[in-house]
Coordinates of C-alpha atoms in Angstrom, one line a residue:
Chain A
M2 CA 0.0 0.0 0.0
T3 CA 1.2 3.5 -0.7
L4 CA 1.7 5.3 2.6
L5 CA 2.6 8.8 1.4
E6 CA 1.6 10.0 -2.0
I7 CA 2.8 13.3 -3.5
K8 CA 1.0 14.4 -6.6
N9 CA 2.2 17.2 -9.0
L10 CA 3.8 19.3 -6.2
S11 CA 5.1 22.7 -7.3
K12 CA 6.5 25.5 -5.2
S13 CA 8.3 28.6 -6.1
F14 CA 9.8 31.4 -4.0
G15 CA 9.8 34.7 -5.9
G16 CA 11.1 33.8 -9.3
L17 CA 12.8 30.7 -8.2
M18 CA 11.1 27.4 -9.0
A19 CA 12.0 25.2 -6.0
L20 CA 9.8 22.3 -6.9
R21 CA 8.5 21.5 -10.4
D22 CA 5.6 19.1 -10.7
L23 CA 7.0 16.5 -8.4
S24 CA 5.1 13.2 -8.0
L25 CA 6.2 10.3 -5.9
G26 CA 4.7 7.5 -3.9
I27 CA 6.2 5.8 -0.8
E28 CA 5.3 2.2 -0.2
E29 CA 4.6 1.1 3.4
K30 CA 7.5 -0.5 5.3
T31 CA 10.2 0.8 2.9
I32 CA 13.2 2.9 3.4
F33 CA 13.0 5.6 0.8
G34 CA 15.8 8.0 -0.1
L35 CA 15.5 11.5 -1.5
I36 CA 18.8 12.7 -2.9
G37 CA 20.1 15.5 -5.1
P38 CA 22.7 18.3 -5.1
N39 CA 22.3 21.2 -2.8
G40 CA 19.3 23.4 -3.6
S41 CA 17.6 20.7 -5.6
G42 CA 14.4 20.9 -3.5
K43 CA 14.7 18.1 -0.9
T44 CA 14.0 20.1 2.2
V45 CA 11.3 22.1 0.4
T46 CA 9.6 18.8 -0.3
F47 CA 9.8 18.0 3.4
D48 CA 8.4 21.4 4.3
C49 CA 5.5 21.1 1.8
V50 CA 4.6 17.6 3.1
T51 CA 4.8 18.6 6.8
G52 CA 2.9 21.8 6.4
F53 CA 5.7 24.4 6.9
H54 CA 5.2 25.6 3.3
R55 CA 2.0 25.6 1.4
P56 CA 2.6 24.2 -2.1
D57 CA 1.5 26.4 -5.0
R58 CA 0.1 23.4 -6.8
G59 CA -0.3 19.7 -6.1
R60 CA -1.6 17.6 -3.3
V61 CA -0.2 15.3 -0.6
F62 CA -2.0 12.2 0.7
F63 CA -1.1 10.2 3.8
Q64 CA -2.7 6.8 4.4
G65 CA -5.1 7.8 1.6
R66 CA -6.2 11.0 3.3
E67 CA -5.4 14.4 2.0
I68 CA -3.1 16.4 4.3
T69 CA -2.3 19.3 2.0
G70 CA -2.8 22.6 3.8
L71 CA -2.9 21.2 7.3
R72 CA -0.6 22.8 9.9
P73 CA 2.6 21.0 11.0
N74 CA 1.1 20.1 14.5
Q75 CA -1.9 18.5 12.8
I76 CA 0.2 16.6 10.4
A77 CA 2.4 15.3 13.2
L78 CA -0.7 14.0 15.0
Q79 CA -1.6 12.0 11.8
G80 CA 1.5 9.9 12.4
I81 CA 4.4 11.7 10.7
G82 CA 7.6 12.3 12.7
R83 CA 10.1 14.7 11.2
S84 CA 13.6 15.5 12.1
F85 CA 15.5 18.7 11.0
Q86 CA 18.7 19.5 9.3
I87 CA 19.7 21.7 12.3
T88 CA 19.3 19.2 15.1
G89 CA 16.0 19.5 16.7
V90 CA 16.4 18.9 20.4
F91 CA 15.4 21.2 23.3
H92 CA 18.7 22.5 24.3
N93 CA 18.0 23.5 27.9
L94 CA 16.0 20.4 28.8
S95 CA 17.5 17.2 30.0
V96 CA 17.5 14.0 27.9
Q97 CA 14.7 12.7 30.0
Q98 CA 12.6 15.9 29.7
N99 CA 13.2 15.9 25.9
V100 CA 11.8 12.4 25.7
I101 CA 8.9 13.1 28.2
F102 CA 7.9 16.1 26.2
S103 CA 7.6 14.1 23.1
A104 CA 5.5 11.4 24.8
Q105 CA 3.1 13.7 26.7
D106 CA -0.3 15.1 25.8
K107 CA 0.0 18.3 23.7
R108 CA -3.3 19.9 24.7
V109 CA -2.7 23.1 26.7
L110 CA -5.8 23.0 28.9
R111 CA -5.3 19.3 29.6
N112 CA -1.8 20.0 30.7
F113 CA -2.8 22.9 32.9
Q114 CA -5.4 20.7 34.6
S115 CA -3.0 17.9 35.2
S116 CA -0.6 20.3 37.1
F117 CA -3.1 20.5 39.8
Q118 CA -4.1 16.9 40.0
A119 CA -2.8 14.5 42.6
S120 CA -0.3 13.0 40.1
R121 CA 1.1 16.6 39.4
G122 CA 1.2 15.7 35.8
R123 CA 3.8 12.9 36.3
P124 CA 3.6 10.5 33.4
P125 CA 1.4 7.4 34.0
Q126 CA 3.1 4.1 34.8
A127 CA 2.7 2.7 31.2
M128 CA 4.3 5.8 29.7
E129 CA 7.2 5.7 32.2
E130 CA 7.9 2.1 31.2
K131 CA 7.8 3.1 27.5
I132 CA 10.3 5.9 28.2
E133 CA 12.6 3.5 30.1
Q134 CA 12.4 1.1 27.2
L135 CA 13.3 3.8 24.7
L136 CA 16.2 5.0 26.7
D137 CA 17.5 1.4 26.7
F138 CA 16.8 0.9 23.0
T139 CA 18.7 4.0 22.0
G140 CA 21.5 3.7 24.5
L141 CA 20.6 7.0 26.2
K142 CA 19.9 5.6 29.6
E143 CA 23.0 6.7 31.3
L144 CA 22.7 10.2 29.9
K145 CA 19.1 10.8 30.9
G146 CA 20.0 13.5 33.4
E147 CA 22.3 15.4 31.1
V148 CA 21.2 18.7 29.5
A149 CA 20.8 18.2 25.8
S150 CA 23.1 21.0 24.8
K151 CA 26.0 19.4 26.6
L152 CA 25.7 16.2 24.5
P153 CA 28.0 15.5 21.5
H154 CA 26.4 16.3 18.2
G155 CA 25.9 12.6 17.3
V156 CA 24.2 11.8 20.6
Q157 CA 21.9 14.8 20.0
K158 CA 20.9 13.3 16.7
I159 CA 20.1 10.0 18.3
L160 CA 18.1 11.8 21.0
E161 CA 16.1 13.7 18.3
F162 CA 15.4 10.4 16.6
G163 CA 14.5 8.7 19.9
S164 CA 12.1 11.5 20.8
L165 CA 10.3 10.9 17.5
M166 CA 9.8 7.3 18.4
L167 CA 7.9 8.2 21.5
M168 CA 5.6 10.7 19.9
H169 CA 1.9 10.2 20.6
P170 CA 0.5 8.8 18.4
E171 CA 3.6 6.9 17.4
P172 CA 4.8 7.9 13.9
I173 CA 4.1 5.5 11.1
L174 CA 6.3 7.5 8.7
Y175 CA 9.6 9.0 9.8
M176 CA 11.0 11.8 7.7
L177 CA 14.6 12.4 8.5
D178 CA 16.4 15.4 7.1
E179 CA 20.1 14.7 6.9
P180 CA 20.1 12.3 9.9
F181 CA 23.7 11.1 9.3
S182 CA 25.5 14.4 8.9
G183 CA 28.4 14.8 11.4
L184 CA 28.1 11.4 12.9
T185 CA 31.1 9.3 13.7
Q186 CA 31.4 5.8 12.2
N187 CA 30.1 4.2 15.4
E188 CA 27.2 6.5 15.7
L189 CA 26.3 6.0 12.1
V190 CA 26.3 2.2 12.5
R191 CA 24.0 2.6 15.5
Y192 CA 21.7 4.9 13.8
L193 CA 21.4 2.7 10.8
S194 CA 20.6 -0.3 13.0
L195 CA 17.9 1.6 14.8
I196 CA 16.3 2.5 11.4
R197 CA 16.4 -1.2 10.2
E198 CA 15.0 -2.4 13.6
L199 CA 12.1 0.0 13.3
R200 CA 11.4 -0.9 9.7
S201 CA 11.2 -4.5 10.8
R202 CA 8.5 -3.4 13.2
G203 CA 6.5 -2.0 10.3
K204 CA 7.7 1.6 10.1
T205 CA 8.4 3.5 6.9
F206 CA 11.2 6.0 6.3
L207 CA 11.9 8.9 4.0
L208 CA 15.5 10.1 4.2
V209 CA 17.2 13.1 2.8
E210 CA 20.9 12.6 3.0
H211 CA 24.2 13.5 1.4
N212 CA 26.1 10.5 2.8
M213 CA 25.9 8.4 -0.4
R214 CA 27.5 5.2 1.0
A215 CA 24.9 5.2 3.9
I216 CA 22.0 6.0 1.7
M217 CA 22.9 3.4 -1.0
D218 CA 23.4 0.9 1.8
V219 CA 20.1 1.4 3.7
C220 CA 17.5 2.5 1.1
D221 CA 15.2 0.2 -0.8
W222 CA 14.2 2.9 -3.3
I223 CA 15.7 6.3 -4.2
V224 CA 14.4 9.4 -6.0
V225 CA 16.9 11.9 -7.3
L226 CA 16.0 15.6 -7.6
D227 CA 17.8 18.3 -9.6
Y228 CA 16.5 21.9 -9.9
G229 CA 13.3 20.8 -8.3
E230 CA 12.6 18.1 -10.7
K231 CA 12.7 14.3 -10.5
I232 CA 15.5 13.1 -12.8
A233 CA 15.7 9.5 -11.7
E234 CA 14.1 6.9 -9.6
G235 CA 14.9 3.3 -8.8
P236 CA 16.7 0.9 -6.5
P237 CA 20.2 2.0 -5.3
R238 CA 22.1 -0.2 -7.8
E239 CA 20.4 1.5 -10.8
I240 CA 20.7 5.0 -9.4
Q241 CA 24.4 4.6 -8.9
T242 CA 25.0 3.9 -12.6
N243 CA 22.4 6.3 -13.9
Q244 CA 24.0 8.7 -16.3
K245 CA 21.7 11.7 -15.5
V246 CA 22.4 11.3 -11.8
I247 CA 26.1 11.3 -12.3
E248 CA 25.9 14.4 -14.5
A249 CA 23.7 16.2 -11.9
Y250 CA 26.3 15.6 -9.2
L251 CA 29.5 16.0 -11.2
G252 CA 28.4 18.2 -14.1
T253 CA 28.3 17.3 -17.8
P254 CA 31.6 16.4 -19.4
A255 CA 32.7 19.3 -21.5
Chain B
M6 CA 15.8 23.5 47.4
K7 CA 15.6 21.6 50.6
I8 CA 12.4 21.5 52.5
W9 CA 13.8 23.1 55.6
K10 CA 14.8 26.2 53.7
L11 CA 11.3 26.6 52.4
I12 CA 9.9 26.2 55.9
L13 CA 12.4 28.7 57.2
L14 CA 11.3 31.2 54.4
I15 CA 7.7 30.7 55.3
A16 CA 8.3 31.1 59.0
V17 CA 10.3 34.3 58.5
G18 CA 7.4 35.5 56.3
L19 CA 4.8 34.7 58.9
L20 CA 6.7 36.2 61.8
F21 CA 7.8 39.4 60.0
P22 CA 4.9 41.7 60.9
L23 CA 5.7 41.1 64.6
I24 CA 8.8 43.1 64.0
G25 CA 7.4 45.5 61.3
K26 CA 4.1 46.1 63.2
E27 CA 2.3 49.1 61.6
G28 CA 5.5 50.7 60.5
Y29 CA 7.4 51.3 57.3
L30 CA 9.1 47.9 57.3
T31 CA 5.7 46.2 57.0
H32 CA 4.8 48.6 54.2
L33 CA 8.0 47.7 52.4
A34 CA 7.4 43.9 53.0
I35 CA 3.9 44.1 51.5
T36 CA 5.3 45.9 48.4
I37 CA 8.0 43.3 48.0
L38 CA 5.4 40.5 48.2
I39 CA 3.1 42.1 45.7
F40 CA 6.0 42.7 43.3
S41 CA 7.2 39.1 43.8
I42 CA 3.8 38.0 42.3
L43 CA 4.4 40.4 39.4
A44 CA 8.0 39.3 38.8
S45 CA 7.3 35.6 39.1
S46 CA 4.3 35.8 36.8
L47 CA 6.4 37.7 34.3
N48 CA 9.1 35.1 34.7
I49 CA 6.7 32.4 33.4
L50 CA 6.6 34.4 30.2
M51 CA 10.2 35.6 30.0
G52 CA 12.1 32.8 31.7
Y53 CA 10.1 29.7 30.9
T54 CA 8.4 30.5 27.6
G55 CA 10.9 33.0 26.1
L56 CA 8.4 35.8 25.7
V57 CA 9.7 39.1 26.8
S58 CA 6.8 41.4 27.8
I59 CA 7.1 45.1 28.5
A60 CA 3.4 45.4 29.3
H61 CA 3.3 43.8 32.7
G62 CA 2.9 47.1 34.4
A63 CA -0.1 47.9 32.2
F64 CA -1.9 44.6 33.3
F65 CA -0.9 45.4 36.9
G66 CA -2.7 48.8 36.4
I67 CA -5.7 47.3 34.7
G68 CA -6.2 45.0 37.7
A69 CA -5.7 47.9 40.2
Y70 CA -8.1 50.3 38.5
T71 CA -10.8 47.6 37.8
S72 CA -10.8 46.5 41.4
G73 CA -10.7 50.0 42.8
I74 CA -13.5 51.2 40.6
L75 CA -15.7 48.1 41.3
V76 CA -15.3 48.6 45.1
L77 CA -15.4 52.4 45.1
R78 CA -18.1 53.1 42.6
H79 CA -20.2 50.0 42.5
G80 CA -19.9 48.9 46.1
L81 CA -18.6 45.4 45.4
P82 CA -16.9 43.6 48.3
F83 CA -13.1 43.3 47.9
L84 CA -13.3 39.5 47.7
A85 CA -15.6 39.8 44.7
A86 CA -13.6 42.6 43.1
L87 CA -10.3 40.8 43.3
P88 CA -11.2 37.8 41.1
I89 CA -13.2 40.0 38.7
A90 CA -10.2 42.3 38.3
A91 CA -7.9 39.3 37.6
A92 CA -10.4 37.8 35.1
F93 CA -10.9 41.1 33.4
T94 CA -7.2 41.7 33.1
G95 CA -6.9 38.2 31.6
L96 CA -9.6 39.0 29.1
I97 CA -7.8 42.1 27.9
A98 CA -4.6 40.0 27.7
L99 CA -6.5 37.6 25.5
G100 CA -7.4 40.4 23.2
I101 CA -3.8 41.6 23.0
G102 CA -2.2 38.2 22.9
V103 CA -4.1 36.6 20.0
P104 CA -3.1 39.2 17.4
S105 CA 0.4 39.9 18.8
F106 CA 1.6 36.3 18.8
R107 CA 1.2 36.4 15.0
T108 CA 4.3 38.6 15.1
R109 CA 7.6 37.2 16.2
G110 CA 10.7 38.1 18.2
V111 CA 11.4 41.8 18.4
Y112 CA 8.1 42.8 16.7
Y113 CA 6.2 41.1 19.4
I114 CA 8.1 43.0 22.1
I115 CA 7.3 46.3 20.3
V116 CA 3.6 45.3 20.4
T117 CA 3.8 44.9 24.2
I118 CA 5.5 48.3 24.5
A119 CA 2.9 49.9 22.4
F120 CA 0.2 48.4 24.5
Q121 CA 1.8 49.6 27.7
L122 CA 1.9 53.2 26.3
I123 CA -1.7 53.0 25.2
A124 CA -2.8 51.7 28.6
S125 CA -0.8 54.5 30.4
E126 CA -2.4 57.0 28.2
I127 CA -5.9 55.7 29.1
F128 CA -5.1 55.6 32.8
D129 CA -4.0 59.2 32.5
S130 CA -6.8 60.7 30.3
W131 CA -10.0 58.8 31.2
Y132 CA -10.8 61.2 34.0
A133 CA -14.4 60.0 34.5
M134 CA -13.2 56.5 35.1
T135 CA -9.7 56.6 36.5
G136 CA -9.5 60.1 38.0
G137 CA -6.6 60.8 35.5
G138 CA -3.6 62.5 36.9
L139 CA -5.3 63.0 40.3
G140 CA -5.5 59.3 40.7
L141 CA -8.2 57.2 42.1
R142 CA -8.5 58.1 45.8
G143 CA -10.1 56.4 48.7
I144 CA -10.0 52.8 47.6
P145 CA -10.8 51.1 50.9
R146 CA -8.9 48.2 52.4
P147 CA -11.1 45.3 53.0
G148 CA -12.8 45.4 56.4
E149 CA -13.7 42.2 58.3
I150 CA -13.8 39.1 56.2
A151 CA -15.2 35.8 57.5
I152 CA -12.7 33.0 57.0
P153 CA -14.2 29.6 57.5
G154 CA -12.7 27.8 60.5
I155 CA -10.9 30.9 61.8
G156 CA -13.7 33.5 62.2
L157 CA -13.8 37.2 61.3
L158 CA -10.4 38.8 60.4
S159 CA -9.8 42.4 59.8
F160 CA -7.5 43.6 57.1
K161 CA -7.8 47.3 57.8
S162 CA -4.4 47.5 59.5
K163 CA -1.1 46.9 57.6
F164 CA -0.5 44.1 60.0
G165 CA -3.7 42.4 58.9
Y166 CA -3.3 43.2 55.2
Y167 CA 0.2 41.8 55.3
Y168 CA -1.2 38.3 56.1
L169 CA -3.7 38.6 53.3
V170 CA -1.0 39.5 50.7
F171 CA 1.4 36.9 52.2
T172 CA -1.3 34.1 51.7
F173 CA -1.8 35.1 48.1
T174 CA 1.9 35.3 47.4
L175 CA 2.5 31.9 48.9
L176 CA -0.4 30.2 47.1
I177 CA 0.5 31.8 43.7
H178 CA 4.1 30.8 44.0
L179 CA 3.2 27.2 45.0
G180 CA 0.9 27.2 41.9
I181 CA 3.6 28.5 39.6
R182 CA 6.0 25.9 41.0
R183 CA 3.5 23.2 40.2
I184 CA 3.1 24.5 36.7
I185 CA 6.8 24.7 36.0
H186 CA 7.3 21.1 37.0
S187 CA 4.3 19.8 35.1
P188 CA 3.8 18.8 31.5
L189 CA 2.6 22.4 30.9
G190 CA 6.0 23.7 32.2
V191 CA 7.9 21.3 30.0
S192 CA 5.9 22.3 27.0
L193 CA 6.6 26.0 27.6
M194 CA 10.3 25.4 27.9
A195 CA 10.2 23.3 24.8
I196 CA 8.6 26.2 22.9
R197 CA 11.3 28.5 24.3
D198 CA 14.1 26.2 23.2
N199 CA 12.9 25.2 19.8
E200 CA 9.5 26.3 18.6
T201 CA 9.7 24.6 15.2
K202 CA 10.5 21.3 16.8
A203 CA 7.7 21.7 19.4
L204 CA 5.3 22.5 16.5
M205 CA 6.4 19.3 14.6
S206 CA 5.8 17.3 17.8
G207 CA 2.1 18.0 17.5
L208 CA 1.8 21.0 19.8
N209 CA 0.2 24.3 18.9
P210 CA 2.6 27.0 20.1
L211 CA 0.1 29.8 19.6
S212 CA -2.5 28.3 22.0
Y213 CA 0.3 27.7 24.6
K214 CA 1.6 31.3 24.3
T215 CA -1.9 32.8 24.5
F216 CA -2.8 30.7 27.5
I217 CA 0.3 31.5 29.5
F218 CA 0.1 35.2 28.5
V219 CA -3.5 35.4 29.8
L220 CA -2.6 33.5 32.9
A221 CA 0.5 35.6 33.7
S222 CA -1.5 38.8 33.0
A223 CA -4.4 37.8 35.2
L224 CA -1.9 37.2 38.0
A225 CA -0.6 40.7 37.4
G226 CA -4.1 42.0 37.5
L227 CA -4.6 40.2 40.8
A228 CA -1.4 41.8 42.1
G229 CA -2.8 45.1 41.0
S230 CA -6.0 44.6 43.0
L231 CA -3.9 43.8 46.1
Y232 CA -1.8 46.9 45.5
A233 CA -4.6 49.3 45.0
H234 CA -6.4 48.2 48.2
F235 CA -3.2 48.3 50.0
L236 CA -2.2 51.9 49.0
E237 CA -5.9 52.9 49.0
F238 CA -5.0 54.7 45.8
A239 CA -4.3 54.2 42.1
H240 CA -2.3 56.5 39.9
P241 CA -1.0 56.3 36.3
D242 CA 2.7 56.6 37.5
L243 CA 2.3 53.4 39.6
F244 CA 1.6 51.4 36.4
S245 CA 3.8 53.2 33.8
F246 CA 6.2 52.0 31.2
F247 CA 9.0 52.5 33.8
V248 CA 7.3 50.0 36.1
S249 CA 7.2 47.5 33.3
V250 CA 10.9 48.1 32.8
D251 CA 11.5 47.7 36.5
L252 CA 9.8 44.4 36.5
F253 CA 11.9 43.3 33.5
L254 CA 15.0 44.3 35.4
M255 CA 13.9 42.4 38.5
V256 CA 13.4 39.2 36.6
M257 CA 16.8 39.6 34.8
L258 CA 18.6 40.6 38.0
G259 CA 17.4 37.6 39.9
G260 CA 17.6 35.2 37.0
A261 CA 15.0 34.5 34.3
G262 CA 13.9 30.9 34.2
T263 CA 14.8 30.2 37.9
F264 CA 12.1 29.9 40.5
F265 CA 13.5 31.9 43.3
G266 CA 15.5 34.4 41.2
P267 CA 12.8 36.9 40.3
P268 CA 11.5 37.4 44.0
F269 CA 15.2 37.8 44.9
G270 CA 15.6 40.4 42.1
V271 CA 12.5 42.2 43.5
F272 CA 14.2 42.3 47.0
I273 CA 17.5 43.7 45.6
L274 CA 15.9 46.3 43.5
E275 CA 13.5 47.5 46.2
M276 CA 16.6 47.8 48.5
I277 CA 18.4 49.9 45.9
R278 CA 15.2 52.0 45.5
E279 CA 15.1 52.6 49.3
F280 CA 18.7 53.7 49.6
L281 CA 18.5 56.0 46.6
H282 CA 15.1 57.4 47.6
E283 CA 16.3 61.0 47.4
F284 CA 18.0 60.7 44.0
V285 CA 15.5 59.8 41.4
A286 CA 17.6 60.8 38.5
L287 CA 20.6 58.8 39.8
R288 CA 18.3 55.8 40.3
L289 CA 17.3 55.7 36.6
F290 CA 20.9 56.0 35.6
L291 CA 21.9 53.2 38.0
Y292 CA 19.1 51.0 36.7
G293 CA 20.3 51.5 33.1
L294 CA 23.8 50.6 34.1
L295 CA 22.7 47.6 36.1
L296 CA 20.7 46.3 33.1
I297 CA 23.7 46.6 30.8
L298 CA 26.0 44.9 33.3
I299 CA 23.6 42.0 34.0
I300 CA 23.1 41.3 30.3
I301 CA 26.8 41.3 29.6
F302 CA 28.2 39.7 32.7
L303 CA 25.4 37.9 34.5
P304 CA 23.0 36.5 31.8
D305 CA 21.8 33.9 34.4
G306 CA 21.0 36.7 37.0
L307 CA 22.5 37.1 40.4
L308 CA 21.0 34.2 42.4
K309 CA 22.6 31.4 40.5
P310 CA 26.2 32.5 40.7
L311 CA 25.7 33.7 44.3
S312 CA 24.3 30.3 45.4
Q313 CA 27.1 28.5 43.5
L314 CA 29.6 30.7 45.3
G315 CA 27.9 29.9 48.6
H316 CA 28.2 26.2 47.9
R317 CA 31.9 26.5 47.1
L318 CA 32.6 28.6 50.2
R319 CA 30.7 26.1 52.4
S320 CA 32.4 23.1 50.9
K321 CA 35.8 24.8 51.4
I322 CA 35.1 25.7 55.0
F323 CA 33.7 22.3 56.0
S324 CA 35.7 20.5 53.4
A325 CA 32.7 18.2 53.3
K326 CA 30.6 16.9 50.4
E327 CA 29.2 19.4 48.0
G328 CA 25.6 20.2 49.0
S329 CA 23.2 18.9 46.4
G330 CA 20.5 21.6 46.8
D331 CA 20.6 24.5 44.4
F332 CA 19.1 27.6 45.7
T333 CA 17.7 28.5 42.3
G334 CA 15.3 25.6 42.6
N335 CA 16.2 24.2 39.2

């Protein structure tokens, strides 16, 4: 089944055409890569899907329902978890608070009420167990008291990813914008294994990434953008030898 | 913060009027308590949500005038006027908050300044309602109020009124502390740290900002009511732009985003004000200088570095284990 479907998406900023009639479909339980040179429209695609930009034309469907024009918070609650190029953690909160925030209810009046209940808004038992499990799963357990800004870059990336997993409702689709940038080899291996593990639990991934070795290694299907247009699509093996793709990245031979 | 410190603080607060009696010290203490409510409510905005507001003095004034007018002209009892004043102030804040949070960063701060100036102008010029530059005179202190389980208490004296203000200050601070350590508090800090990420986590920052802005302003309105009935007077100068700047300074001085910092900042600034009573011009100069120095050298405020210094000194003197309690309460 197609989980995310993008139909004829176009977006321009001033005179610059950032996306030109982009269509693609992401099958359930796949790891899908979106690559292309800088400025080819990858992040704009993410922004249009997650509601940060309103596309000029085109529609986006998630699980068969149209999500075009919804706000980012509404889209998140449909089951899409997105990470950001500039690492999205809450810098002055501890690792544990970061994770708890992700898991907790997002309604303001509900949260206000719970401050004055007997539980003082502490997470219920079941959620605490989930949080513990996640900290174990991501290897963040020993760091849970640390303030996020004090963590090394790579650990922050893992924390960001970990918080996504605890979102409520749990994401079905993970959209990760350059998740591997700046990771050490060990961190990269760990991150990749987390992605594969989640996929085996039925999750779907859309990755924007510049680390070609990692992307070719982990993805099932890749779409290549150049100047806001899709220039190629296929399994990694085909993409690697595609003449158009090589030209887009290296330029045409004179 | 260890529990015995909190008990000590409350005990000192309860026993203070025995020293201050009807004198100036009690007057000063009441002022400090009322301004603590103001600074701590502003701190929820500035420190925990990252919203600087230079309109807190205006909301303080709206509460004061509303309560004063209700009691003076419409004969409402104080205990009815106080919550109405708070609620009305909150309502005005809702009207200001909804459009102003569409703007961001520095533009939003300008909106709050503009609102403060408009409010000041209204306090000053709406003679029929506020008494304009003459002020609103003769706002009565509450007389006898029946408290269930205790009996009739009179708040006519400073001694009595002190306990009324103390009770409100204590309850409000306990409430704020609960909020800070609840899912609401975590959400506010998340918005402060990274609004985009908070949004993509499924949260609507606009509703959080509006809610907390209304709540903090309502608390300022409540403080205004307490203040007007304490001074038995309301005047535009008591709620001017400079009061808003004072409050901003108090929060910064004590430490934005720490629980005990802002009340501490109130204490320090009130002391400075006392000692420089005669030199108004010098006071403004000193405030300006203070603000610059804090922003450059003490971005965390005074309390955090002071308590860290205290810990270091203590551990040096006793060469014992470092105390775990942090006086900032974070």
